[in-house]
PDB file of C-alpha atoms in Angstrom:
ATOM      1  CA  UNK A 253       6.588  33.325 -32.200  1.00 59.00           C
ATOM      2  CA  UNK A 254       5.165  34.338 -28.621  1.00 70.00           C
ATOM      3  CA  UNK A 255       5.872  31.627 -25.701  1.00 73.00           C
ATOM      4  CA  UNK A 256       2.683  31.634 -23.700  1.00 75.00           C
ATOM      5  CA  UNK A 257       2.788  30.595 -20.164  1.00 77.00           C
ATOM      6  CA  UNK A 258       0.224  28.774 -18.307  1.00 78.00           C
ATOM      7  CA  UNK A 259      -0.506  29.065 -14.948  1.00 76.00           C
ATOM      8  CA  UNK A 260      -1.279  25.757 -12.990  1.00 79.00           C
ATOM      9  CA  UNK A 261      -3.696  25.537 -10.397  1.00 83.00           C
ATOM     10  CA  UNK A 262      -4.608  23.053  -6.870  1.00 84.00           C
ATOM     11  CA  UNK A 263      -7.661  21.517  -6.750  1.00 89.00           C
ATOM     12  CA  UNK A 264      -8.716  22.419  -3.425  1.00 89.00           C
ATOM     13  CA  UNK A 265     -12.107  21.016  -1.946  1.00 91.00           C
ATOM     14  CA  UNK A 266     -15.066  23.161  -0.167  1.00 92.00           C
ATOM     15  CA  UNK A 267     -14.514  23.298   2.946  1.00 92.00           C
ATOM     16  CA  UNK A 268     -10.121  23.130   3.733  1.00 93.00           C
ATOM     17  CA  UNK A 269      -7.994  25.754   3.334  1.00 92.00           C
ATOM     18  CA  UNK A 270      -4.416  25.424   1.414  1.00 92.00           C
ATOM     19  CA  UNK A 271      -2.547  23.853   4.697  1.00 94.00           C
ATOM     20  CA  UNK A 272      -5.823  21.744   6.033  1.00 95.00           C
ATOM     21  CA  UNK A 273      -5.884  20.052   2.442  1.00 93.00           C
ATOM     22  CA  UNK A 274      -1.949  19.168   2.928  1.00 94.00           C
ATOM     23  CA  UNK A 275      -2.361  18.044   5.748  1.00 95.00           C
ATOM     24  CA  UNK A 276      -5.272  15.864   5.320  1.00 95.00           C
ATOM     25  CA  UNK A 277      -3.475  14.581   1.791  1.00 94.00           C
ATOM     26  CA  UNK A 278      -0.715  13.344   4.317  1.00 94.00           C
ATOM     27  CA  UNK A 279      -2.812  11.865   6.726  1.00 94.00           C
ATOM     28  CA  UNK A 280      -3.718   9.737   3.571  1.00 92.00           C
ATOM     29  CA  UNK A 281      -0.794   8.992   2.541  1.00 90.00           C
ATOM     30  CA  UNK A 282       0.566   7.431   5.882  1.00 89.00           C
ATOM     31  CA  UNK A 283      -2.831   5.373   6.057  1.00 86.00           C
ATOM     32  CA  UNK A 284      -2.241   4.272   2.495  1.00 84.00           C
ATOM     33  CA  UNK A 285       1.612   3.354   3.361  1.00 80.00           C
ATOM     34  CA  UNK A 286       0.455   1.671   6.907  1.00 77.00           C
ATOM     35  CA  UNK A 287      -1.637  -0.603   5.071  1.00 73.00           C
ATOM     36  CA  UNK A 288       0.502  -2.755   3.568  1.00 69.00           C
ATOM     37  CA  UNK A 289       0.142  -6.847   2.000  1.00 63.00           C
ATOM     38  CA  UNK A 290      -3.634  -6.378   1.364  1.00 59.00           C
ATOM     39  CA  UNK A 291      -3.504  -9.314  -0.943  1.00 56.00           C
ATOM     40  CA  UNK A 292      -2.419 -11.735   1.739  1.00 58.00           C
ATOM     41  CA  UNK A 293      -4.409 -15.223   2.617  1.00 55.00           C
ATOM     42  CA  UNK A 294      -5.321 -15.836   6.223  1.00 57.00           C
ATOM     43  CA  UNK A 295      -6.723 -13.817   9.124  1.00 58.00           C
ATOM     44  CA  UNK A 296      -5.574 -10.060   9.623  1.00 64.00           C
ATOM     45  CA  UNK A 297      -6.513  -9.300  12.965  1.00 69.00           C
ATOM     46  CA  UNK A 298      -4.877 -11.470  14.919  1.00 77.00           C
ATOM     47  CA  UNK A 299      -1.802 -13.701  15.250  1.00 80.00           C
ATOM     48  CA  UNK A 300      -2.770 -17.257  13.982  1.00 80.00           C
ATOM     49  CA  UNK A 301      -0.804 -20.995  14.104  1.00 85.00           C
ATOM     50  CA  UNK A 302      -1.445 -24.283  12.071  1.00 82.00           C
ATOM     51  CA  UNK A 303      -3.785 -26.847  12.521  1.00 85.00           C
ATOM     52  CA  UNK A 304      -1.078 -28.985  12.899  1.00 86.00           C
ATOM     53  CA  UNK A 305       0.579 -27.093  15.719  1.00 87.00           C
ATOM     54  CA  UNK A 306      -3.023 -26.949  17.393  1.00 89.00           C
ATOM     55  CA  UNK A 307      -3.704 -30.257  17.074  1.00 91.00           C
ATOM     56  CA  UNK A 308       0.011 -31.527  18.535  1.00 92.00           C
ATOM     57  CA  UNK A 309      -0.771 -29.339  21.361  1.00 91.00           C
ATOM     58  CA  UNK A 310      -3.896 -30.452  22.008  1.00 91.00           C
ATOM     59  CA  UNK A 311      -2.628 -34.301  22.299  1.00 93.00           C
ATOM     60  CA  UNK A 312      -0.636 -32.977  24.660  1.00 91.00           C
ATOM     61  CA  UNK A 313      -2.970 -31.065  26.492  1.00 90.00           C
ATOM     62  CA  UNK A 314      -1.074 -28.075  26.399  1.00 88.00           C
ATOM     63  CA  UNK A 315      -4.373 -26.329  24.880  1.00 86.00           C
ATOM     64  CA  UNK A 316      -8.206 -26.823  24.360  1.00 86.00           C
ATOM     65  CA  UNK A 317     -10.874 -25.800  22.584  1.00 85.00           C
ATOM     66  CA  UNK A 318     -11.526 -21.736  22.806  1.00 84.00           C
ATOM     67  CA  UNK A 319     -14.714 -20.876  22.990  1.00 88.00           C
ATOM     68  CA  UNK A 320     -15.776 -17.141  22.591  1.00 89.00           C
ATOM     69  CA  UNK A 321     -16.508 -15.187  25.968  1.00 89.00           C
ATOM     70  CA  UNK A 322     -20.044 -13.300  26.078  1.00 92.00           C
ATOM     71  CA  UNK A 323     -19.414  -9.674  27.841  1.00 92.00           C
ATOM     72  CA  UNK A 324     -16.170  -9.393  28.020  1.00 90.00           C
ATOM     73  CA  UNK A 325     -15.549  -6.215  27.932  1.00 91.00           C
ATOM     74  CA  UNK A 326     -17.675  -5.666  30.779  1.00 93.00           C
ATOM     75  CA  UNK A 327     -16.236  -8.863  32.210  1.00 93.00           C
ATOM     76  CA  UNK A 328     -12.709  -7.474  32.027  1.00 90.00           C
ATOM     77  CA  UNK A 329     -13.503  -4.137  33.273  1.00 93.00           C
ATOM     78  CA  UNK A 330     -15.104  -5.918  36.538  1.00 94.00           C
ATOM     79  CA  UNK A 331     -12.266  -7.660  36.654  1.00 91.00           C
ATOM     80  CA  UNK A 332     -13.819 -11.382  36.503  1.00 92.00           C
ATOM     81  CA  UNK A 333     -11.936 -11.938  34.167  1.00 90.00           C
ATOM     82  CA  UNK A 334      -8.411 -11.870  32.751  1.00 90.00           C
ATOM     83  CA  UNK A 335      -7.136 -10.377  29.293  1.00 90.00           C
ATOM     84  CA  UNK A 336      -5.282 -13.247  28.614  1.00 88.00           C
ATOM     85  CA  UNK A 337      -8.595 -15.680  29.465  1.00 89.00           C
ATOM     86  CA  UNK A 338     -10.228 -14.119  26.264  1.00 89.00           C
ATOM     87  CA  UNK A 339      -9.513 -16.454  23.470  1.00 89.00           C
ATOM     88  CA  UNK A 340      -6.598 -14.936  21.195  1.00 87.00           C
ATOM     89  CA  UNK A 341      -9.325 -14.458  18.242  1.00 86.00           C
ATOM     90  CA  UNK A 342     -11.549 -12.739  20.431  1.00 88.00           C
ATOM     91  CA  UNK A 343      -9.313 -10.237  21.699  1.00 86.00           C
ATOM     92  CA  UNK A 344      -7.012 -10.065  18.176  1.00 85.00           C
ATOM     93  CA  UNK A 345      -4.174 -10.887  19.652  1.00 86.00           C
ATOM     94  CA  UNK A 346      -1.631 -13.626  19.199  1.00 88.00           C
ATOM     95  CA  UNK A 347      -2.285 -17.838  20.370  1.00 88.00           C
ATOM     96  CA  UNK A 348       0.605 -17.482  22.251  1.00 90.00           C
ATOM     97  CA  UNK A 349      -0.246 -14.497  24.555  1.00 87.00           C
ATOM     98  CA  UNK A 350       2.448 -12.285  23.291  1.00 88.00           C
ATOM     99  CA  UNK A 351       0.301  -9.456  23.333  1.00 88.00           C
ATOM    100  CA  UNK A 352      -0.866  -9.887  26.885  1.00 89.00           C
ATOM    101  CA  UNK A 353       1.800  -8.165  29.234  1.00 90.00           C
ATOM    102  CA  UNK A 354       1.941 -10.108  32.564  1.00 88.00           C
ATOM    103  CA  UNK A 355       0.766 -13.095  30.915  1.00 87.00           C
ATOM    104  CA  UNK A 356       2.025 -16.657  30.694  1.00 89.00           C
ATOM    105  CA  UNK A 357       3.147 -17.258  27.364  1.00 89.00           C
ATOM    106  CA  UNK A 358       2.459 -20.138  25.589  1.00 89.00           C
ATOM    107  CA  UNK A 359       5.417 -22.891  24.075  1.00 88.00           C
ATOM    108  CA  UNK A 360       6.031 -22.536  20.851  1.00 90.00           C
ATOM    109  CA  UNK A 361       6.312 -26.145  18.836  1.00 90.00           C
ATOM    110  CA  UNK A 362       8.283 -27.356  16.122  1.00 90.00           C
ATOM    111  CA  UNK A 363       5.703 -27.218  13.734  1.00 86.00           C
ATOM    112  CA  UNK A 364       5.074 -23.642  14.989  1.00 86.00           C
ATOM    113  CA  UNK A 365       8.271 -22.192  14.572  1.00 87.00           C
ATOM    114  CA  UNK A 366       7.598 -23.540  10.612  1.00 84.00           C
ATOM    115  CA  UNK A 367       4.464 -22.079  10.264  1.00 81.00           C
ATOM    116  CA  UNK A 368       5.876 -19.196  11.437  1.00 80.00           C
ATOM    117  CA  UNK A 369       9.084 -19.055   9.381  1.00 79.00           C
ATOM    118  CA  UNK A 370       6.883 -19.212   5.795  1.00 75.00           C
ATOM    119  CA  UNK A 371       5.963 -22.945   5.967  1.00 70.00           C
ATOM    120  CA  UNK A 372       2.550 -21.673   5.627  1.00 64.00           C
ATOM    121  CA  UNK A 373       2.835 -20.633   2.051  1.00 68.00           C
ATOM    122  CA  UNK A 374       3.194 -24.682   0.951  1.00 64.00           C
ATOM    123  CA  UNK A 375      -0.444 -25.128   2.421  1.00 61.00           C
ATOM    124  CA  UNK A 376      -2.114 -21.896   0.796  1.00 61.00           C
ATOM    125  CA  UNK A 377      -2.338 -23.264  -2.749  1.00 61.00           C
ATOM    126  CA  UNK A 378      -5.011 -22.008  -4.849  1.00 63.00           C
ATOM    127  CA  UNK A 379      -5.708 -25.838  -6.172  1.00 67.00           C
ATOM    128  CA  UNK A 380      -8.668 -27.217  -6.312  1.00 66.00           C
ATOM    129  CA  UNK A 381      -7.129 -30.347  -4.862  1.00 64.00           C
ATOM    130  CA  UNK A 382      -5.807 -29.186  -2.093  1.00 64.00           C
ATOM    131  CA  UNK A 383      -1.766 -28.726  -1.787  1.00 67.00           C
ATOM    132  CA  UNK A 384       0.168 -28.174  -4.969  1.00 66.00           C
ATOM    133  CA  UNK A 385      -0.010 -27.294  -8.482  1.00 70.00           C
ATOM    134  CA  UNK A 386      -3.286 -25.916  -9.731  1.00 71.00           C
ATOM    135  CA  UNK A 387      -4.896 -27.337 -12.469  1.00 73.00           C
ATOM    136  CA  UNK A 388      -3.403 -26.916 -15.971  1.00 76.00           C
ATOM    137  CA  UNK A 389      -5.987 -24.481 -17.742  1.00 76.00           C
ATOM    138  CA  UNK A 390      -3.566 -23.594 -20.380  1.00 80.00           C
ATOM    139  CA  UNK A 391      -2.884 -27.354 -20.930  1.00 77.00           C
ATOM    140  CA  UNK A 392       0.954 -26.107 -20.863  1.00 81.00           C
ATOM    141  CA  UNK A 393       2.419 -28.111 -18.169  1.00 79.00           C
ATOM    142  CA  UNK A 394       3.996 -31.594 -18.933  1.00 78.00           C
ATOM    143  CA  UNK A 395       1.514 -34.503 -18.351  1.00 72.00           C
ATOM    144  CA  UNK A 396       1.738 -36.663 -15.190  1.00 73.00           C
ATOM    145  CA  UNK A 397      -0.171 -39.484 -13.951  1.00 70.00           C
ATOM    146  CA  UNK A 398      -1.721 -42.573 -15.485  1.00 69.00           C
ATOM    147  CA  UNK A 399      -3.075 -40.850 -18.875  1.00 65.00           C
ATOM    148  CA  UNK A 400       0.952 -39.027 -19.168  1.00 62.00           C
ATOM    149  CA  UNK A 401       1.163 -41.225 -21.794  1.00 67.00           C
ATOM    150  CA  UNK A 402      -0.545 -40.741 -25.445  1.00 69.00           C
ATOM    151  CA  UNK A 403      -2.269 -43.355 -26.611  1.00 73.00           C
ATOM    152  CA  UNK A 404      -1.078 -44.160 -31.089  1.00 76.00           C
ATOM    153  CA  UNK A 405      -3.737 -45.053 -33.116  1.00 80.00           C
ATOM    154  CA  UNK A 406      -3.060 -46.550 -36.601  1.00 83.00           C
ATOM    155  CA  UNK A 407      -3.633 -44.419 -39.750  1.00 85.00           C
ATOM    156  CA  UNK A 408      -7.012 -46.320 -40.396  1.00 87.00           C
ATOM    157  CA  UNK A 409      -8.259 -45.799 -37.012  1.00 85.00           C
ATOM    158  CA  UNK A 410     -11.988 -45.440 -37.026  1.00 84.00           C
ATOM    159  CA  UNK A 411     -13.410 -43.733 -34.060  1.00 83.00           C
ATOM    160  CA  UNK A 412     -16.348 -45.836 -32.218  1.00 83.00           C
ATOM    161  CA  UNK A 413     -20.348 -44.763 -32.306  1.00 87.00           C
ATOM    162  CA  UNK A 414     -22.796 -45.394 -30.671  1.00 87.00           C
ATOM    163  CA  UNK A 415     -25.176 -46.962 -33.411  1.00 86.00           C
ATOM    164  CA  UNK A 416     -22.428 -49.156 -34.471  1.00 81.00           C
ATOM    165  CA  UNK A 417     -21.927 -50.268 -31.053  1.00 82.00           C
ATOM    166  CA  UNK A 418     -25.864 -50.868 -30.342  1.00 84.00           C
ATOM    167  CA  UNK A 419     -25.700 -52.878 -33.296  1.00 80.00           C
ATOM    168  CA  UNK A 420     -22.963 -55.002 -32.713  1.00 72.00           C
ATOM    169  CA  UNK A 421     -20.930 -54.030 -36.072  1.00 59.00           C
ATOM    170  CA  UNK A 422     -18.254 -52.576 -34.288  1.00 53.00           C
ATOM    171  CA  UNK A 423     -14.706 -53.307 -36.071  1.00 55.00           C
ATOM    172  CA  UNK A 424     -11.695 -53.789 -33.837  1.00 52.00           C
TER     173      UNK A 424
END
């Protein structure tokens, strides 16, 4: 029998040579790698803390309401104002000022350093609820609460209706 060979081909687009379309199939690929965690809950652009850790600070007055700046680019650049007087959201930067060099940063809290060590993923629960489990589509999960318990009805059970009960001949 004869072995036939193929010959295997690039797809290579109008317009790039063999070495522009490598290159640009790189480029890609480091985007693609550089993006990474897309699935995540919670804001991407900039470096966030609890409500929690607000509020506490905010008792304290160690912080206040921020309120977005109009202009501020053109504020900055006339140097009226400062980078780090641009709210953290604003700006996407961090609450603390981290990202601001020359600026004072900001104490971190207890409750920070939790929210920033993972204690964030307890609060981002996809319950209807609130915090915790989800509810139990499947109706797999053990029962809990005040109906955890089934109620037994005798062999001769009769289920009520409503034209027995409107007339009053309802058996117990």
């Amino acid at each position: 029998s004869k072995s036939s060979s193929t010959a295997l081909f690039e797809y290579i687009p109008t317009g790039f040579t063999k070495e522009s379309w490598a290159k640009f199939k790189g480029d890609e690929a480091k985007k693609k790698a550089a993006q990474k965690n897309l699935g995540r809950l919670g804001p991407k652009g900039f470096q966030s803390r609890s409500f929690q850790s607000f509020q506490e600070a905010l008792e304290r007055g160690e912080a206040a309401h921020l309120m977005p700046v109009e202009n501020a680019k053109k504020r900055l650049a006339s140097g009226e104002l400062k980078m780090e007087d641009i709210p953290y959201m604003q700006r996407g930067g961090a609450w603390d000022n981290s990202d601001v060099k020359g600026a004072k940063r900001k104490n971190w809290l207890a409750s920070d350093k939790t929210y920033a060590g993972g204690g964030y993923k307890k609060s981002q629960s996809v319950s209807i609820l609130g915090e915790g489990a989800g509810l139990d589509w499947t109706g797999s999960r053990d029962r809990t609460g005040p109906q955890a318990k089934q109620i037994k009805f005798d062999k001769n059970y009769k289920a009520p209706n409503v034209k027995d009960m409107k007339k009053g001949t309802q058996e117990t």
